């Protein structure tokens, strides 16, 4: 099939790779413009550009995908299918309605659950025990199009976003190829989304990163793993941010002093919460590298009796 691929993040790379490896005609790759990143704020290419450029694939980086330039570029190529995976801009109707076989999106949730920008993070933050991948026909709504195929995966109780995302990315690539094969055969059953089951996955905001020790231990643990490794949750210690990347729930009951470090363990340290206790396993002090919570304590940085968050 004649395909234009649109993607930006690391999540999209396996899908692009799968399209190439399965003999489709790739007319072009559309990704976001290079952005300043890192401490030096140097312009950095997207993961998709990093992958596509050495292969000599035609790459377009439109500042605005709704621009006339972008629309005319798509119209000139006349793709049979446009595949969108973690692209990052709203696709205009002129592009959605152009391909003969539609504009296909790979979304990291079991729609209609978790429509929106951060489905993996929000599913973990909500303590969900499973999630999955959906392929769907795009329309002008926010992840509202008809479902084509779905596949589910369990979320482990200690699994982080950084651990779950690459698994879902590979599943997304596999499901995309099955979807394209079914479209090519004319063997597609469109399934309307059930509006009664809709939930939303809003973009992660700076306030989501703050750990409020008055919450229960389970909610805090879910927040930590949902935002690990990026952007990372934090608490305040000695007037500075202390990022926390890994934890586990010790107990879900018992009321103590929220934010109080009660004792050291062989792996880290225990903190009392609004309900229950949580063990902190991996941290990062401002200006330092990530390290085990135990090493952080052994360095004399912190000790039992300290109250975090103030």
CSV table of C-alpha atoms in Angstrom, one decimal:
chain,number,residue,atom,x,y,z
A,1,UNK,CA,0.0,0.0,0.0
A,2,UNK,CA,1.1,3.6,-0.7
A,3,UNK,CA,1.5,5.1,2.8
A,4,UNK,CA,2.5,8.4,4.4
A,5,UNK,CA,3.7,8.0,8.0
A,6,UNK,CA,3.2,10.7,10.6
A,7,UNK,CA,5.0,10.2,14.0
A,8,UNK,CA,7.3,11.9,16.3
A,9,UNK,CA,8.2,10.2,19.6
A,10,UNK,CA,10.1,7.0,20.4
A,11,UNK,CA,6.7,5.2,20.7
A,12,UNK,CA,6.2,5.7,16.9
A,13,UNK,CA,9.5,4.1,15.8
A,14,UNK,CA,8.5,0.4,15.9
A,15,UNK,CA,5.4,1.2,13.8
A,16,UNK,CA,7.5,3.0,11.1
A,17,UNK,CA,10.0,0.1,11.2
A,18,UNK,CA,7.2,-2.4,10.7
A,19,UNK,CA,5.8,-0.6,7.7
A,20,UNK,CA,9.2,-0.6,6.1
A,21,UNK,CA,9.8,-4.3,6.9
A,22,UNK,CA,6.4,-5.4,5.5
A,23,UNK,CA,6.9,-4.2,1.9
A,24,UNK,CA,4.7,-1.2,1.8
A,25,UNK,CA,5.5,1.8,-0.4
A,26,UNK,CA,6.5,4.6,2.0
A,27,UNK,CA,5.8,7.9,0.2
A,28,UNK,CA,7.1,10.1,3.0
A,29,UNK,CA,7.6,10.5,6.7
A,30,UNK,CA,6.2,13.6,8.5
A,31,UNK,CA,7.5,14.5,11.9
A,32,UNK,CA,7.7,17.5,14.2
A,33,UNK,CA,10.4,20.2,13.6
A,34,UNK,CA,13.7,19.9,15.5
A,35,UNK,CA,13.4,21.4,19.0
A,36,UNK,CA,15.9,22.7,21.6
A,37,UNK,CA,16.5,20.0,24.2
A,38,UNK,CA,18.9,19.1,27.0
A,39,UNK,CA,21.0,21.4,29.1
A,40,UNK,CA,22.6,23.1,26.1
A,41,UNK,CA,19.2,23.7,24.5
A,42,UNK,CA,20.6,22.6,21.1
A,43,UNK,CA,18.3,21.7,18.3
A,44,UNK,CA,17.6,18.0,18.4
A,45,UNK,CA,15.8,15.8,15.8
A,46,UNK,CA,12.8,13.8,16.8
A,47,UNK,CA,13.3,10.0,17.4
A,48,UNK,CA,11.4,9.4,14.1
A,49,UNK,CA,13.8,11.6,12.2
A,50,UNK,CA,16.7,10.0,13.9
A,51,UNK,CA,15.5,6.6,12.6
A,52,UNK,CA,14.3,7.7,9.1
A,53,UNK,CA,17.2,9.9,8.0
A,54,UNK,CA,20.0,7.2,7.8
A,55,UNK,CA,17.6,5.1,5.6
A,56,UNK,CA,17.3,8.0,3.1
A,57,UNK,CA,13.5,8.3,3.6
A,58,UNK,CA,11.9,11.5,2.5
A,59,UNK,CA,11.2,13.5,5.6
A,60,UNK,CA,8.9,16.6,6.0
A,61,UNK,CA,8.8,18.7,9.2
A,62,UNK,CA,5.9,21.2,8.9
A,63,UNK,CA,5.6,23.9,11.6
A,64,UNK,CA,1.9,23.7,11.1
A,65,UNK,CA,0.3,20.6,9.6
A,66,UNK,CA,-2.8,22.7,8.9
A,67,UNK,CA,-0.8,24.9,6.6
A,68,UNK,CA,-1.6,25.1,2.9
A,69,UNK,CA,1.9,23.9,2.1
A,70,UNK,CA,1.4,20.7,4.1
A,71,UNK,CA,-2.1,20.0,2.7
A,72,UNK,CA,-0.8,20.5,-0.9
A,73,UNK,CA,2.1,18.1,-0.2
A,74,UNK,CA,-0.2,15.4,0.9
A,75,UNK,CA,-2.5,16.0,-2.1
A,76,UNK,CA,0.3,15.7,-4.5
A,77,UNK,CA,1.4,12.3,-3.2
A,78,UNK,CA,-2.1,10.8,-3.2
A,79,UNK,CA,-1.5,8.2,-0.4
A,80,UNK,CA,-3.8,5.2,-0.1
A,81,UNK,CA,-3.4,5.3,3.7
A,82,UNK,CA,-2.0,7.9,6.2
A,83,UNK,CA,-0.7,6.3,9.4
A,84,UNK,CA,-0.5,8.5,12.5
A,85,UNK,CA,1.4,7.4,15.6
A,86,UNK,CA,2.2,9.8,18.4
A,87,UNK,CA,2.5,12.8,16.0
A,88,UNK,CA,1.7,15.7,18.2
A,89,UNK,CA,-0.5,18.1,16.1
A,90,UNK,CA,-4.2,18.0,15.3
A,91,UNK,CA,-4.6,16.7,11.8
A,92,UNK,CA,-6.9,18.8,9.6
A,93,UNK,CA,-9.9,17.4,7.7
A,94,UNK,CA,-8.2,18.0,4.4
A,95,UNK,CA,-5.6,15.3,5.3
A,96,UNK,CA,-7.9,13.0,7.2
A,97,UNK,CA,-10.4,12.7,4.3
A,98,UNK,CA,-7.7,12.5,1.5
A,99,UNK,CA,-6.5,8.8,1.6
A,100,UNK,CA,-8.6,6.2,-0.3
A,101,UNK,CA,-8.5,3.8,2.7
A,102,UNK,CA,-8.5,6.4,5.5
A,103,UNK,CA,-6.3,7.9,8.1
A,104,UNK,CA,-5.3,5.2,10.6
A,105,UNK,CA,-4.2,6.0,14.2
A,106,UNK,CA,-2.4,3.8,16.6
A,107,UNK,CA,-3.5,4.8,20.1
A,108,UNK,CA,-2.0,3.6,23.4
A,109,UNK,CA,-5.2,2.7,25.2
A,110,UNK,CA,-8.3,0.5,24.9
A,111,UNK,CA,-10.6,3.2,23.5
A,112,UNK,CA,-12.9,4.7,24.4
A,113,UNK,CA,-10.9,4.7,27.7
A,114,UNK,CA,-8.2,7.3,27.9
A,115,UNK,CA,-8.7,9.5,24.9
A,116,UNK,CA,-6.1,12.2,24.7
A,117,UNK,CA,-2.4,13.0,25.0
A,118,UNK,CA,-1.2,10.9,28.0
A,119,UNK,CA,-3.0,7.5,28.0
A,120,UNK,CA,-0.2,5.4,29.3
A,121,UNK,CA,0.6,7.8,32.2
A,122,UNK,CA,-3.0,8.3,33.2
A,123,UNK,CA,-3.8,4.6,33.2
A,124,UNK,CA,-0.9,3.9,35.5
A,125,UNK,CA,-1.7,6.9,37.7
A,126,UNK,CA,-5.3,5.6,38.0
A,127,UNK,CA,-4.0,2.2,39.2
A,128,UNK,CA,-5.4,0.3,36.2
A,129,UNK,CA,-4.3,-3.3,36.0
A,130,UNK,CA,-4.6,-3.5,32.2
A,131,UNK,CA,-4.4,-1.3,29.1
A,132,UNK,CA,-3.7,-1.9,25.5
A,133,UNK,CA,-3.5,-0.6,21.9
A,134,UNK,CA,-6.3,0.5,19.6
A,135,UNK,CA,-6.1,1.1,15.8
A,136,UNK,CA,-8.9,3.3,14.6
A,137,UNK,CA,-10.1,5.4,11.7
A,138,UNK,CA,-9.4,9.1,12.5
A,139,UNK,CA,-12.0,11.8,12.3
A,140,UNK,CA,-12.0,15.4,13.4
A,141,UNK,CA,-12.7,14.6,17.0
A,142,UNK,CA,-10.2,13.7,19.8
A,143,UNK,CA,-9.7,10.0,19.4
A,144,UNK,CA,-13.4,9.5,18.6
A,145,UNK,CA,-13.1,7.5,15.4
A,146,UNK,CA,-14.3,4.0,14.7
A,147,UNK,CA,-12.3,1.2,16.3
A,148,UNK,CA,-10.6,-1.3,13.9
A,149,UNK,CA,-8.6,-3.6,16.2
A,150,UNK,CA,-7.6,-3.8,19.8
A,151,UNK,CA,-5.1,-5.8,21.9
A,152,UNK,CA,-4.8,-5.8,25.7
A,153,UNK,CA,-1.8,-6.0,28.1
A,154,UNK,CA,-1.6,-6.3,31.9
A,155,UNK,CA,0.1,-3.6,33.9
A,156,UNK,CA,2.3,-5.0,36.7
A,157,UNK,CA,1.8,-3.4,40.1
A,158,UNK,CA,5.3,-1.9,40.1
A,159,UNK,CA,5.6,-1.3,36.3
A,160,UNK,CA,6.6,2.3,35.4
A,161,UNK,CA,5.7,4.3,32.3
A,162,UNK,CA,9.3,3.8,31.1
A,163,UNK,CA,8.9,0.0,31.3
A,164,UNK,CA,5.3,-0.2,29.8
A,165,UNK,CA,5.7,2.2,26.9
A,166,UNK,CA,8.2,0.2,24.8
A,167,UNK,CA,6.0,-2.9,25.2
A,168,UNK,CA,3.0,-1.1,24.0
A,169,UNK,CA,5.0,0.5,21.1
A,170,UNK,CA,5.9,-3.0,19.9
A,171,UNK,CA,2.3,-4.2,20.3
A,172,UNK,CA,1.2,-1.1,18.4
A,173,UNK,CA,3.5,-2.0,15.5
A,174,UNK,CA,2.2,-5.6,15.3
A,175,UNK,CA,-1.5,-4.4,15.5
A,176,UNK,CA,-0.8,-1.8,12.8
A,177,UNK,CA,0.5,-4.4,10.3
A,178,UNK,CA,-2.6,-6.7,11.0
A,179,UNK,CA,-4.8,-3.6,10.5
A,180,UNK,CA,-3.2,-2.7,7.2
A,181,UNK,CA,-3.4,-6.4,6.0
A,182,UNK,CA,-7.1,-6.4,6.8
A,183,UNK,CA,-7.7,-3.1,5.0
A,184,UNK,CA,-5.8,-4.5,2.0
A,185,UNK,CA,-8.1,-7.6,2.0
A,186,UNK,CA,-11.2,-5.5,2.5
A,187,UNK,CA,-11.9,-7.4,5.7
A,188,UNK,CA,-12.6,-4.6,8.2
A,189,UNK,CA,-15.4,-4.3,10.7
A,190,UNK,CA,-15.7,-0.8,12.0
A,191,UNK,CA,-16.8,-0.5,15.7
A,192,UNK,CA,-18.3,2.7,16.9
A,193,UNK,CA,-17.0,3.9,20.3
A,194,UNK,CA,-19.4,3.6,23.3
A,195,UNK,CA,-19.8,7.2,24.5
A,196,UNK,CA,-20.9,5.9,27.9
A,197,UNK,CA,-17.5,4.3,28.5
A,198,UNK,CA,-15.4,7.4,27.6
A,199,UNK,CA,-12.6,8.6,29.8
A,200,UNK,CA,-9.9,11.2,29.1
A,201,UNK,CA,-6.1,11.3,29.5
A,202,UNK,CA,-5.2,14.9,29.7
A,203,UNK,CA,-1.6,16.2,29.1
A,204,UNK,CA,0.8,15.9,32.1
A,205,UNK,CA,1.1,19.3,33.8
A,206,UNK,CA,3.8,20.5,36.2
A,207,UNK,CA,1.4,20.1,39.2
A,208,UNK,CA,1.1,16.4,38.4
A,209,UNK,CA,4.7,16.0,39.4
A,210,UNK,CA,4.3,17.1,43.0
A,211,UNK,CA,4.0,14.4,45.6
A,212,UNK,CA,1.4,15.2,48.3
A,213,UNK,CA,2.2,12.9,51.2
A,214,UNK,CA,-1.4,13.4,52.5
A,215,UNK,CA,-2.5,11.0,49.8
A,216,UNK,CA,-2.7,7.3,50.4
A,217,UNK,CA,0.3,5.1,49.7
A,218,UNK,CA,-1.2,3.4,46.6
A,219,UNK,CA,-2.0,6.7,44.9
A,220,UNK,CA,1.5,8.0,45.6
A,221,UNK,CA,3.1,4.9,44.2
A,222,UNK,CA,0.9,5.0,41.1
A,223,UNK,CA,1.9,8.7,40.5
A,224,UNK,CA,5.6,7.9,40.9
A,225,UNK,CA,5.6,5.1,38.4
A,226,UNK,CA,3.3,6.9,36.0
A,227,UNK,CA,5.8,9.8,35.6
A,228,UNK,CA,9.0,7.7,35.7
A,229,UNK,CA,11.4,8.4,34.1
A,230,UNK,CA,10.0,11.6,32.5
A,231,UNK,CA,9.2,14.1,33.9
A,232,UNK,CA,9.6,12.5,37.3
A,233,UNK,CA,7.7,13.2,40.5
A,234,UNK,CA,9.3,15.2,43.3
A,235,UNK,CA,9.1,16.2,46.9
A,236,UNK,CA,10.9,19.0,48.7
A,237,UNK,CA,13.9,18.2,50.9
A,238,UNK,CA,16.2,20.8,52.5
A,239,UNK,CA,14.6,23.5,50.3
A,240,UNK,CA,15.3,21.6,47.0
A,241,UNK,CA,13.5,19.2,44.7
A,242,UNK,CA,14.2,15.6,45.4
A,243,UNK,CA,12.9,13.5,42.4
A,244,UNK,CA,11.6,10.0,43.1
A,245,UNK,CA,11.6,7.5,40.3
A,246,UNK,CA,10.9,4.1,42.0
A,247,UNK,CA,8.9,3.0,44.9
A,248,UNK,CA,6.7,0.2,46.3
A,249,UNK,CA,3.7,0.1,48.6
A,250,UNK,CA,4.5,-1.4,52.1
A,251,UNK,CA,1.1,-1.0,53.7
A,252,UNK,CA,-2.3,0.5,52.6
A,253,UNK,CA,-3.6,1.2,56.1
A,254,UNK,CA,-2.5,3.0,59.2
A,255,UNK,CA,-2.4,6.8,59.7
A,256,UNK,CA,0.9,8.4,60.7
A,257,UNK,CA,2.7,11.7,59.9
A,258,UNK,CA,2.5,12.2,56.1
A,259,UNK,CA,6.0,12.7,54.7
A,260,UNK,CA,7.9,11.4,57.7
A,261,UNK,CA,10.8,9.1,57.0
A,262,UNK,CA,10.5,6.3,59.7
A,263,UNK,CA,13.3,4.0,59.0
A,264,UNK,CA,15.9,2.7,56.5
A,265,UNK,CA,15.7,-0.6,54.6
A,266,UNK,CA,18.2,-2.6,52.7
A,267,UNK,CA,16.8,-1.0,49.5
A,268,UNK,CA,15.9,2.5,50.6
A,269,UNK,CA,13.7,4.1,53.2
A,270,UNK,CA,10.1,4.1,54.4
A,271,UNK,CA,7.8,7.1,54.4
A,272,UNK,CA,4.4,7.5,56.1
A,273,UNK,CA,1.5,8.8,54.0
A,274,UNK,CA,-2.0,9.9,54.6
A,275,UNK,CA,-3.0,6.2,54.6
A,276,UNK,CA,-0.3,3.5,54.7
A,277,UNK,CA,3.4,3.5,54.1
A,278,UNK,CA,5.6,3.5,51.0
A,279,UNK,CA,9.2,2.5,50.4
A,280,UNK,CA,11.3,4.8,48.2
A,281,UNK,CA,13.8,3.0,46.0
A,282,UNK,CA,15.4,5.4,43.6
A,283,UNK,CA,15.9,9.2,43.8
A,284,UNK,CA,17.7,12.1,42.3
A,285,UNK,CA,18.9,15.2,44.1
A,286,UNK,CA,19.0,18.5,42.3
A,287,UNK,CA,22.2,18.7,40.1
A,288,UNK,CA,23.1,15.0,40.8
A,289,UNK,CA,22.6,11.7,39.0
A,290,UNK,CA,19.9,9.2,39.7
A,291,UNK,CA,20.8,6.8,42.5
A,292,UNK,CA,19.4,4.1,44.7
A,293,UNK,CA,17.6,5.5,47.8
A,294,UNK,CA,19.9,3.4,49.9
A,295,UNK,CA,23.0,5.0,48.5
A,296,UNK,CA,21.4,8.4,49.0
A,297,UNK,CA,20.9,7.6,52.7
A,298,UNK,CA,24.4,6.1,53.1
A,299,UNK,CA,25.8,9.3,51.7
A,300,UNK,CA,24.4,11.1,54.8
A,301,UNK,CA,21.9,13.0,52.7
A,302,UNK,CA,18.9,12.0,54.6
A,303,UNK,CA,17.9,10.0,57.7
A,304,UNK,CA,14.9,8.7,59.7
A,305,UNK,CA,13.0,11.5,61.4
A,306,UNK,CA,13.2,13.9,58.5
A,307,UNK,CA,9.9,15.3,57.2
A,308,UNK,CA,9.7,15.6,53.4
A,309,UNK,CA,7.6,18.0,51.5
A,310,UNK,CA,8.4,21.1,53.5
